[in-house]
PDB file of C-alpha atoms in Angstrom:
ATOM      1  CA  UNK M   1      86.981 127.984  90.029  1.00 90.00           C
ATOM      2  CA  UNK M   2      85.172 128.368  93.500  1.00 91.00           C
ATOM      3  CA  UNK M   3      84.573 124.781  93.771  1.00 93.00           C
ATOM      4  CA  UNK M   4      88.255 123.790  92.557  1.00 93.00           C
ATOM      5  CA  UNK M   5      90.036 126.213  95.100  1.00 92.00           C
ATOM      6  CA  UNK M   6      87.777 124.018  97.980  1.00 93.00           C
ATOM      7  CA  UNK M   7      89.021 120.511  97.032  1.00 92.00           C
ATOM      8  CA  UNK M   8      92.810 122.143  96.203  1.00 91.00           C
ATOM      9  CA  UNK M   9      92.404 123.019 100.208  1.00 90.00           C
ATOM     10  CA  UNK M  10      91.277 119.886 100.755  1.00 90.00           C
ATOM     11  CA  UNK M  11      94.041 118.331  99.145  1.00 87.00           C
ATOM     12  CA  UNK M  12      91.918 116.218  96.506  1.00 87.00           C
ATOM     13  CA  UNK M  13      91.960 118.298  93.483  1.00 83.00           C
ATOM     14  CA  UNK M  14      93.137 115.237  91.018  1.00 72.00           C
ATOM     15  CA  UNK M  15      95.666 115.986  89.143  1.00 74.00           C
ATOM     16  CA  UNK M  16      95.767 119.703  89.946  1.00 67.00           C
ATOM     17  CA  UNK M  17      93.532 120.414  86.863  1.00 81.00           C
ATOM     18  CA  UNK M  18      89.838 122.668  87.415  1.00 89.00           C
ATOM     19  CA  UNK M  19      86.935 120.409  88.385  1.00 90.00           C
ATOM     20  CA  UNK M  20      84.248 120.320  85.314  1.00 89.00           C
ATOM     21  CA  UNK M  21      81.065 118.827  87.240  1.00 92.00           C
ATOM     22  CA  UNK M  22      79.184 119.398  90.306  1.00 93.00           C
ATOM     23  CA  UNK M  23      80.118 117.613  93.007  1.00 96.00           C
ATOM     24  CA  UNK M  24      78.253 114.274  94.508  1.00 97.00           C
ATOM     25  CA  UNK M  25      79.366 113.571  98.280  1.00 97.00           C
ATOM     26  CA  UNK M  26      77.990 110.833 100.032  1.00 97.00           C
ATOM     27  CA  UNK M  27      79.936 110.296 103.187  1.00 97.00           C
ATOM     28  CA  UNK M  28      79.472 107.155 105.559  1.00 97.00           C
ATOM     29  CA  UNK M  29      77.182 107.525 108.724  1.00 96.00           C
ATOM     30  CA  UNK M  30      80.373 106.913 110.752  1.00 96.00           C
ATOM     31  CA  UNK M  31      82.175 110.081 109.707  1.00 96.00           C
ATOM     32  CA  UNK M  32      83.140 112.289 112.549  1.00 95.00           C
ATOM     33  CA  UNK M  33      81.905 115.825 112.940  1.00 94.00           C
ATOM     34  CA  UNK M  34      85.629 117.225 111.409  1.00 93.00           C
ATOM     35  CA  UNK M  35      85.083 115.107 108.366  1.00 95.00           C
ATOM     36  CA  UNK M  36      81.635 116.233 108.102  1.00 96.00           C
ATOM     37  CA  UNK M  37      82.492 119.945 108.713  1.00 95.00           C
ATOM     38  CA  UNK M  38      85.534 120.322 108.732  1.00 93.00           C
ATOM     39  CA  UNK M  39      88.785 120.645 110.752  1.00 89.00           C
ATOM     40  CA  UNK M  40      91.995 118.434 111.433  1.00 85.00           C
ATOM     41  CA  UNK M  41      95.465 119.803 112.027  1.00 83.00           C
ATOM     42  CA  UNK M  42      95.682 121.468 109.622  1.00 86.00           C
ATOM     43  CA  UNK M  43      92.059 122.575 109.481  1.00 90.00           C
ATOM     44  CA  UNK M  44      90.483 121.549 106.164  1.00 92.00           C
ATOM     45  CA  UNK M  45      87.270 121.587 104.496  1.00 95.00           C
ATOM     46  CA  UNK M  46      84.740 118.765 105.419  1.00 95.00           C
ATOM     47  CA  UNK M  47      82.035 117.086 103.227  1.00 97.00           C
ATOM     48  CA  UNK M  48      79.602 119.633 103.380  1.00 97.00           C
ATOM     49  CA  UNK M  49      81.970 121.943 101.797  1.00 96.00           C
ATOM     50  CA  UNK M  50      83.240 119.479  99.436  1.00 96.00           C
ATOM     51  CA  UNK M  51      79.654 119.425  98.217  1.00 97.00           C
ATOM     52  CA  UNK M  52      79.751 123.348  97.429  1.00 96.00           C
ATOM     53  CA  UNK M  53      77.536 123.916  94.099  1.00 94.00           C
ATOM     54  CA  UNK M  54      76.704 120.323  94.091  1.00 95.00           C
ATOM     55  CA  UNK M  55      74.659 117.485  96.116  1.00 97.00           C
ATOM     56  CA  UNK M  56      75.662 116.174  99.707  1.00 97.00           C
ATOM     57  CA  UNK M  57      73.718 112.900 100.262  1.00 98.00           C
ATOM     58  CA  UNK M  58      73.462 111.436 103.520  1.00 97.00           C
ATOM     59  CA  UNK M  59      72.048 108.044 103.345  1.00 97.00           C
ATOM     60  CA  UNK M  60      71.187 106.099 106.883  1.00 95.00           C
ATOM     61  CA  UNK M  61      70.607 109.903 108.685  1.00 96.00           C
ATOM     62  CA  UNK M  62      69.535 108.838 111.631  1.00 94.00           C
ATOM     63  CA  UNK M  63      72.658 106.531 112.027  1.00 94.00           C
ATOM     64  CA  UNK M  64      74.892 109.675 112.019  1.00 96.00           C
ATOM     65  CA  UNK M  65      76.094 111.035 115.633  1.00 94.00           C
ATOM     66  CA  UNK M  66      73.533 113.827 116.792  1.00 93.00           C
ATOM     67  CA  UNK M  67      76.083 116.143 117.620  1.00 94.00           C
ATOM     68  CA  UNK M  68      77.164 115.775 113.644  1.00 95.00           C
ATOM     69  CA  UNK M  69      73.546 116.121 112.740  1.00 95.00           C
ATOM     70  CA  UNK M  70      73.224 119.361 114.891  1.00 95.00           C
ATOM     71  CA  UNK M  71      76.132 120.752 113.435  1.00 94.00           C
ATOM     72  CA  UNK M  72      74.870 120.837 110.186  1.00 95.00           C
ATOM     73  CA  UNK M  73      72.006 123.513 111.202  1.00 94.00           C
ATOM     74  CA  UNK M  74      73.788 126.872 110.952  1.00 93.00           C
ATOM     75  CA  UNK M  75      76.026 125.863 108.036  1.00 94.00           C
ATOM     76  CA  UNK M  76      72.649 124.720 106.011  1.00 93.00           C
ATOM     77  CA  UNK M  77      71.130 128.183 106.955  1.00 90.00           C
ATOM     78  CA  UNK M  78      73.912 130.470 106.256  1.00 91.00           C
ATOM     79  CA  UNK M  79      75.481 128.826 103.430  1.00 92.00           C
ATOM     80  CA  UNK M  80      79.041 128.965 105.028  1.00 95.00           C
ATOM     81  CA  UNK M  81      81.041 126.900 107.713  1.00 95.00           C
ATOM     82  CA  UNK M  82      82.836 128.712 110.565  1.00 93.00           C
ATOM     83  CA  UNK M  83      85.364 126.883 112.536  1.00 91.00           C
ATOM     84  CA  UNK M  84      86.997 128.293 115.093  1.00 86.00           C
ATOM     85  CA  UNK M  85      90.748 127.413 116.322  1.00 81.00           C
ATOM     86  CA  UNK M  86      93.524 128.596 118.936  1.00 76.00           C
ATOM     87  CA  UNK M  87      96.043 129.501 115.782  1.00 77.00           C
ATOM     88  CA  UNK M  88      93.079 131.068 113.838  1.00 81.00           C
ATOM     89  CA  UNK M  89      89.471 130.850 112.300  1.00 89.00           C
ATOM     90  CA  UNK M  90      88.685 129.511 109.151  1.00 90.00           C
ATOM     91  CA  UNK M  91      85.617 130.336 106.679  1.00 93.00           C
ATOM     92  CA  UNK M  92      84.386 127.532 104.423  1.00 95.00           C
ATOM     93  CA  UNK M  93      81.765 127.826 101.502  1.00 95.00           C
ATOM     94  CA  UNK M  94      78.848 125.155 102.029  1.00 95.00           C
ATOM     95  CA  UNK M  95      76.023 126.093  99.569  1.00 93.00           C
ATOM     96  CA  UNK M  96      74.903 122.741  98.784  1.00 94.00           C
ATOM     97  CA  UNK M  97      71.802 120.506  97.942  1.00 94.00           C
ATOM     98  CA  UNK M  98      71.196 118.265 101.047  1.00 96.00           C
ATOM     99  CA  UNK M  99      69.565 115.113 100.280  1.00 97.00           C
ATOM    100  CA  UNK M 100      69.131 112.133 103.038  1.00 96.00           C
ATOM    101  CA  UNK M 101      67.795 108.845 103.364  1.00 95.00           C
ATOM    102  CA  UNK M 102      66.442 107.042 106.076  1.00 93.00           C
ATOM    103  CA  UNK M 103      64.555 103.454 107.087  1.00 92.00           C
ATOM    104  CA  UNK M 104      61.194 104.450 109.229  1.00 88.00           C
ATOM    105  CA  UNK M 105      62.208 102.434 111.916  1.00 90.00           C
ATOM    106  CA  UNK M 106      65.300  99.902 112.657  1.00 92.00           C
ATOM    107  CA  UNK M 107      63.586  97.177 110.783  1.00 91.00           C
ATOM    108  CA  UNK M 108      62.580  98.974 108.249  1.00 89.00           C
ATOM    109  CA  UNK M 109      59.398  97.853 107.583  1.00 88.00           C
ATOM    110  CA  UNK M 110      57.255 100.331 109.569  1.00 86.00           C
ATOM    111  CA  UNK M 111      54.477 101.443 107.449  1.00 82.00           C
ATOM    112  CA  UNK M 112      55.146  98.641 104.433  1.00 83.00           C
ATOM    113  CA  UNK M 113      51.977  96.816 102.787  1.00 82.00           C
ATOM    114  CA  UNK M 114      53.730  94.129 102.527  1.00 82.00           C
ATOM    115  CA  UNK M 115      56.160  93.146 105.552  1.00 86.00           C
ATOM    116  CA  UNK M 116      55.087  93.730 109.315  1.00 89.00           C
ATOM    117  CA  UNK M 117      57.269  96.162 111.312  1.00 90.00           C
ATOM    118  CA  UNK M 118      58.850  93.617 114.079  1.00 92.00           C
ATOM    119  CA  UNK M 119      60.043  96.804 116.332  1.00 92.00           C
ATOM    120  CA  UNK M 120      58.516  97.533 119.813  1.00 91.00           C
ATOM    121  CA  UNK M 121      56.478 100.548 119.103  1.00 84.00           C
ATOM    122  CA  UNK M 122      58.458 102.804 121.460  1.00 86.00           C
ATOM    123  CA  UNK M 123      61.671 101.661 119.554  1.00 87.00           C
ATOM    124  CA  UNK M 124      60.266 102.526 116.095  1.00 79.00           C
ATOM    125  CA  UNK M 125      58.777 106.143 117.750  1.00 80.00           C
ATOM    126  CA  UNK M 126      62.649 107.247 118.967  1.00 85.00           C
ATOM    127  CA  UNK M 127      64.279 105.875 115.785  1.00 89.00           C
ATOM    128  CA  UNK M 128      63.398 108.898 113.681  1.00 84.00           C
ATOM    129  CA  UNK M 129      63.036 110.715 117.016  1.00 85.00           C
ATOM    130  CA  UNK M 130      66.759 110.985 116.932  1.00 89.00           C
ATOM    131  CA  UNK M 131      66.543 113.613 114.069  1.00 90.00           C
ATOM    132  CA  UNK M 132      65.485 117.096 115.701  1.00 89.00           C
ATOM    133  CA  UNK M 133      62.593 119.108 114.619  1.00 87.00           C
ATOM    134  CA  UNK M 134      64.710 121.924 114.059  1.00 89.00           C
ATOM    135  CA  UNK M 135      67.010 120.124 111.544  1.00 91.00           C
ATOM    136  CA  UNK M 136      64.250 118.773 109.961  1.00 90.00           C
ATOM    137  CA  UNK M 137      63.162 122.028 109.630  1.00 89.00           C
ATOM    138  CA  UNK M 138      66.319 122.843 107.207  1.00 90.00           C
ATOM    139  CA  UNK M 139      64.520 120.418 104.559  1.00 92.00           C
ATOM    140  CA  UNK M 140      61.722 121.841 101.701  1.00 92.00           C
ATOM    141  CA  UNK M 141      60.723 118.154 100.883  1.00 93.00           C
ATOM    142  CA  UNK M 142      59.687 115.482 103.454  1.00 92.00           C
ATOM    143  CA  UNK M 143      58.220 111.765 102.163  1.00 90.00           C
ATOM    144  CA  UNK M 144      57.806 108.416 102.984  1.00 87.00           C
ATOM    145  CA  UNK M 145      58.450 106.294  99.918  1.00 85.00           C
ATOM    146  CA  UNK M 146      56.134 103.190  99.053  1.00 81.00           C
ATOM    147  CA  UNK M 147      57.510 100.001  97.406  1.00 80.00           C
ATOM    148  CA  UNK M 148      58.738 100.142  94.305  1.00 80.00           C
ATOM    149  CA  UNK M 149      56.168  98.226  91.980  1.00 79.00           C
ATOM    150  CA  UNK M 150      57.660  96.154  89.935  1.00 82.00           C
ATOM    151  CA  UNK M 151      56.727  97.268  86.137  1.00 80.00           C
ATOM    152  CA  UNK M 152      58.808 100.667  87.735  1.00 78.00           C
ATOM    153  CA  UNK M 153      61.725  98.256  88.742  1.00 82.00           C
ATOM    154  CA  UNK M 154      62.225  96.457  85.520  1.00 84.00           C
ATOM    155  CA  UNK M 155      61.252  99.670  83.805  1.00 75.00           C
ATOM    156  CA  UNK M 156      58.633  98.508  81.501  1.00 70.00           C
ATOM    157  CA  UNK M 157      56.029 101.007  83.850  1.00 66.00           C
ATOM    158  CA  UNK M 158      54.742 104.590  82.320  1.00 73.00           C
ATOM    159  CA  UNK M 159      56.661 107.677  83.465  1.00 77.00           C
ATOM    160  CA  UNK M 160      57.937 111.151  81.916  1.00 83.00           C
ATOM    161  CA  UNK M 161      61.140 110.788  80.530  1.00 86.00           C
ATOM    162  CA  UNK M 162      64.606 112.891  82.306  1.00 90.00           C
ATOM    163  CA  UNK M 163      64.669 115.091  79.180  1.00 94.00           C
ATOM    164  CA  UNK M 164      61.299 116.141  79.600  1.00 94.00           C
ATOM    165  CA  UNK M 165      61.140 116.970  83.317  1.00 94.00           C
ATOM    166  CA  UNK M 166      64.946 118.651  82.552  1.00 95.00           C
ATOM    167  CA  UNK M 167      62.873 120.915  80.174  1.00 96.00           C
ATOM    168  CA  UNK M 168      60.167 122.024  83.291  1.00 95.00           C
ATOM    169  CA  UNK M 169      63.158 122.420  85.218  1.00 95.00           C
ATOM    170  CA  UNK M 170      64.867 124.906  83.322  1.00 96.00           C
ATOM    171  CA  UNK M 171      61.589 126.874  82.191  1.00 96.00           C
ATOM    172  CA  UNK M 172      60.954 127.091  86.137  1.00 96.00           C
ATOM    173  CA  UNK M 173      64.254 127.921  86.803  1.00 95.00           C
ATOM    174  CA  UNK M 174      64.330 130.967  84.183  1.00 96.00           C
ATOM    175  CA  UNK M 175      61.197 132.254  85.698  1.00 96.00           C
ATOM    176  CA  UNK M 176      62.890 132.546  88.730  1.00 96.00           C
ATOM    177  CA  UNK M 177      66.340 134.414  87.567  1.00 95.00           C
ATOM    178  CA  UNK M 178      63.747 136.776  85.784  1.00 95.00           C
ATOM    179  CA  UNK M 179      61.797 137.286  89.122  1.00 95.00           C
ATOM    180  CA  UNK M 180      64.990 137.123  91.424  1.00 95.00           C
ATOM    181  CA  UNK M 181      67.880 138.149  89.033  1.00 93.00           C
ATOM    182  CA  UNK M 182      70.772 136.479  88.117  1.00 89.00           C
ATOM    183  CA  UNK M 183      71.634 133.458  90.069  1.00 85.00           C
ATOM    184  CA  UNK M 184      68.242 133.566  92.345  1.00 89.00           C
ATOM    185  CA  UNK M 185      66.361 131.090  92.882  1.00 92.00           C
ATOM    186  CA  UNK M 186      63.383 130.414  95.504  1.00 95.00           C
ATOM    187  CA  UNK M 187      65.126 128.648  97.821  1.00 91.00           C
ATOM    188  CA  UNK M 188      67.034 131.334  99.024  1.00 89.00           C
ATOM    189  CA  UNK M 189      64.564 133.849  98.575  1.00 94.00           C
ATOM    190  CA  UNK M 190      64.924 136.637 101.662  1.00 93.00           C
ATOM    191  CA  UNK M 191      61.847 136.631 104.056  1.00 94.00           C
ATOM    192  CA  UNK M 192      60.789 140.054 102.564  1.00 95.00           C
ATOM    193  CA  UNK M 193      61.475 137.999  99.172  1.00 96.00           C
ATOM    194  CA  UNK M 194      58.446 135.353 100.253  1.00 96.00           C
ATOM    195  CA  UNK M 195      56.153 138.289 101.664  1.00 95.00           C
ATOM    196  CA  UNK M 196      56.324 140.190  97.952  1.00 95.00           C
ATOM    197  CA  UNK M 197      56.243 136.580  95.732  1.00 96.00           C
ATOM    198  CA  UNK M 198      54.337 134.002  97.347  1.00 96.00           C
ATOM    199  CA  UNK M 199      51.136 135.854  97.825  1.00 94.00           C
ATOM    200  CA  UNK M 200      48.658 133.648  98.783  1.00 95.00           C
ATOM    201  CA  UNK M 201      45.391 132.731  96.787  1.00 94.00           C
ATOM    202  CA  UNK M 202      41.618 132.880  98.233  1.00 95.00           C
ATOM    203  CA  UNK M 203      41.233 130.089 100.847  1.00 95.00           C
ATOM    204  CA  UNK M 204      45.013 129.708 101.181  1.00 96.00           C
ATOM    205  CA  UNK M 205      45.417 131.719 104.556  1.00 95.00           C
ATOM    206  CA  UNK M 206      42.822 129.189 106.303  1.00 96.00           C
ATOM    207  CA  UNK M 207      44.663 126.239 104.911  1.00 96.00           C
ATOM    208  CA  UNK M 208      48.115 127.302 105.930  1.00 96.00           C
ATOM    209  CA  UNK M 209      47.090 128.338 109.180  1.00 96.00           C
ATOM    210  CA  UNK M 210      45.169 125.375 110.103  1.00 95.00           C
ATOM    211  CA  UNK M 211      48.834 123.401 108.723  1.00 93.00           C
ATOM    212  CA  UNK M 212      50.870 125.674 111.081  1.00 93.00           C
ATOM    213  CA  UNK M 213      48.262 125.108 114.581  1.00 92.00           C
ATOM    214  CA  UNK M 214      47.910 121.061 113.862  1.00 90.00           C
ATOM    215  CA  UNK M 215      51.532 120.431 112.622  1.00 88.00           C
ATOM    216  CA  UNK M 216      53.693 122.635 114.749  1.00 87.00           C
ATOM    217  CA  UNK M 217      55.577 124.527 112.172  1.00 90.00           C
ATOM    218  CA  UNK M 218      58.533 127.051 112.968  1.00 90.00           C
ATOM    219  CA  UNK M 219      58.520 130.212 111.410  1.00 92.00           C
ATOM    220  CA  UNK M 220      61.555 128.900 109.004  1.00 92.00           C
ATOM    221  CA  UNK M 221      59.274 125.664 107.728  1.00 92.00           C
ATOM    222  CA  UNK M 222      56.256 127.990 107.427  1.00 95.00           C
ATOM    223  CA  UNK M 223      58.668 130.241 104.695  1.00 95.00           C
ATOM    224  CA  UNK M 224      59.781 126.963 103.079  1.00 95.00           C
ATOM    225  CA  UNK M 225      56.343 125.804 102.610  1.00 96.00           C
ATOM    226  CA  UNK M 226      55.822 129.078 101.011  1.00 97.00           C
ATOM    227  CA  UNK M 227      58.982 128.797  98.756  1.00 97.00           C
ATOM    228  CA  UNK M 228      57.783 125.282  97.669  1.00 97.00           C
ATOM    229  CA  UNK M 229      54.580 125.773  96.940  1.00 97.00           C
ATOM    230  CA  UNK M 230      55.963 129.190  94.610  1.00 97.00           C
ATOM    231  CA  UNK M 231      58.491 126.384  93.390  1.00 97.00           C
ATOM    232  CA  UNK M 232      55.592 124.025  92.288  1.00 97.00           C
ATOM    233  CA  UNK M 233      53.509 127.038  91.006  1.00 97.00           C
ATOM    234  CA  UNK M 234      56.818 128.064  88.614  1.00 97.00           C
ATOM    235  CA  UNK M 235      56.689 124.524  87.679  1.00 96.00           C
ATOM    236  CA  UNK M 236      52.691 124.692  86.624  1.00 95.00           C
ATOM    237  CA  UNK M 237      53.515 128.003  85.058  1.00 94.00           C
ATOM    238  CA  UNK M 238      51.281 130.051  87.316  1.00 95.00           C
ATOM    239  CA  UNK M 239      50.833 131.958  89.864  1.00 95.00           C
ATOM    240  CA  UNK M 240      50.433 130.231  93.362  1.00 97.00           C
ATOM    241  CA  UNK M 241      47.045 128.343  93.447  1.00 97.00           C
ATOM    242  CA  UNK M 242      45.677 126.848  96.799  1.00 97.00           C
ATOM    243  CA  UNK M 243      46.504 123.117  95.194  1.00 97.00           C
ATOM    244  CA  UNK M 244      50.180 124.207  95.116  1.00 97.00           C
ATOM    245  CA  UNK M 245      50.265 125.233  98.633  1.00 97.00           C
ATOM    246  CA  UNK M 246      48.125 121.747 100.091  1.00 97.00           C
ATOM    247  CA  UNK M 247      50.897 119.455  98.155  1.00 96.00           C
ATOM    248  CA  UNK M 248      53.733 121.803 100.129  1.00 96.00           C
ATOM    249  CA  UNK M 249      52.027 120.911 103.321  1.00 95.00           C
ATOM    250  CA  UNK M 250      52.115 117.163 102.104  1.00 94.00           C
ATOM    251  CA  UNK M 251      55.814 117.288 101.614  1.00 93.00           C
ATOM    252  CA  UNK M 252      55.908 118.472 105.506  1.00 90.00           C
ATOM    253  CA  UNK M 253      55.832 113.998 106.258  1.00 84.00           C
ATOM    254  CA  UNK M 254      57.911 113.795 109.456  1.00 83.00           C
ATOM    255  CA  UNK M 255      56.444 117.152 111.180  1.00 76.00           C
ATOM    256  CA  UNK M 256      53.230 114.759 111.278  1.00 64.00           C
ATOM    257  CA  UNK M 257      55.293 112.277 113.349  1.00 61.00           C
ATOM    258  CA  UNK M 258      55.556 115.176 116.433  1.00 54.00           C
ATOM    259  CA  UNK M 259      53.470 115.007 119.416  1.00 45.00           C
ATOM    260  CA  UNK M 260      50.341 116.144 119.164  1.00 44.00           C
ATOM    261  CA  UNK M 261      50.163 116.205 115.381  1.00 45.00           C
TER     262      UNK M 261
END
C-alpha cells in the first residue's frame, strides 16, 4: 500500500492496480536532481522515492552531477525527502537499498591484471575524487571487483547456490527482528542501538582504532563498520568476533583512496 500510494503520486501506478514486488530503479547518470529527488510543477516523487522498500541502483556514479550526488546525503540518512516550494512543502518516503557502480578510473582499467590503465595518474586520482567522503560515508559495503574468471562467466565454476545464501539471509534476518523487534534490522540500528549490540571482542578496540587513525573514518562510517561487522556476525551465527570486525574494515575500499591513507 505505502509503496503503491508513491508511484499513484507519481503518476505510474500501471493500471491503477496495488504494486506486488519491490521496486528496482535504475535511473540514467544524466537525470537531473528533480528526477532524482523529486520536484516538477507539480512536485512529484523522484527515483529515490520510487525505490521506497526496494533497490535504487545507480550505475556510472561518478558520471552523475555532484550537486545530484550531494543531494542524496540527508534523504539516505533520514529515510525521507523534503522539498521545499513557494505554494507548499512536500514530504516523500525514501527508505531504500542504494546500490552503485562505478569504473576506477575513465578507462577503466586502473588496477586490472590484465589491461594497463592508459589515464594520466592525476586524471585517474580525481575520477573517483568526484564522489565525496561524506557520501561515501552513507555506504556499509565498499569493493573493488576483480575480473570475472571465466569458469564463473560460463558458470561451470563452484559457488553456493541463491537458495542457500536466501536461507543465511533469512536466519540472520530473524535474529535481528528478535534482537530489534518487528521490522528492525541492523542497518538502522540507533547509535545507543550499536553501543548495547555490537560489543566488541578482546583485541577489537586496538583494531578499530588503529582503522579509524590510518583511514580517516567519520563517526557515521565508524557505526556502520560496527553494524556490518554485527551483520556478518548474525550471518556466522555468533556473537561479534574480531574476524568479523577486520572484514568490515575491508569493505571500507575507497576510504583507502583519501589522502594520507
Amino acid at each position: 500500500m505505502e509503496v503503491s500510494r508513491i508511484h499513484s503520486a507519481a503518476g505510474r501506478l500501471p493500471g491503477g492496480g496495488l504494486l506486488s514486488t519491490r521496486p528496482f530503479r535504475s535511473p540514467h547518470h544524466s537525470a537531473s536532481r528533480a528526477a532524482l529527488l523529486g520536484g516538477g510543477a507539480p512536485c512529484r516523487p523522484g527515483e529515490l522515492s520510487l525505490a521506497h522498500r526496494g533497490v535504487l541502483f545507480l550505475d556510472e556514479l561518478p558520471e552523475f552531477g555532484r550537486d545530484v550526488l550531494e543531494g542524496l546525503r540527508q534523504p539516505l540518512e533520514e529515510g525521507v525527502v523534503q522539498i521545499a516550494r513557494s505554494h507548499g512543502s512536500y514530504l516523500f518516503p525514501a527508505r531504500t537499498q542504494l546500490v552503485a557502480a562505478a569504473n576506477p578510473c575513465p578507462c577503466g582499467h586502473l588496477g586490472s591484471p590484465l589491461h594497463p590503465c592508459s589515464c594520466p595518474p592525476a586524471l585517474a586520482h580525481t575520477y573517483l575524487g568526484r564522489l565525496s567522503g561524506p557520501l561515501l560515508d552513507r555506504f556499509d559495503l565498499q569493493l573493488f571487483l576483480t575480473p570475472v574468471p571465466y569458469a564463473d562467466i560460463i558458470g561451470t565454476g563452484s559457488s553456493e547456490s541463491s537458495v542457500v545464501v536466501a536461507k543465511r539471509v533469512t536466519i540472520a534476518r530473524d535474529r535481528q527482528q528478535e534482537r530489534l523487534g518487528e521490522g528492525g534490522c541492523n542497518a538502522t540500528m540507533t547509535p545507543a542501538q550499536v553501543r548495547r549490540f555490537c560489543r566488541l571482542p578482546e583485541g577489537g578496540e586496538a583494531l578499530l582504532r588503529g582503522a579509524v587513525e590510518r583511514l580517516g573514518l567519520s563517526v557515521r562510517a565508524h557505526d556502520r563498520v560496527l553494524k556490518l561487522a554485527r551483520t556478518i556476525a548474525d550471518l556466522a551465527g555468533s556473537a561479534i568476533a574480531v574476524e568479523h570486525l577486520a572484514e568490515a574494515i575491508q569493505y571500507r575500499s575507497l576510504d583507502r583512496l583519501r589522502p594520507g591513507a
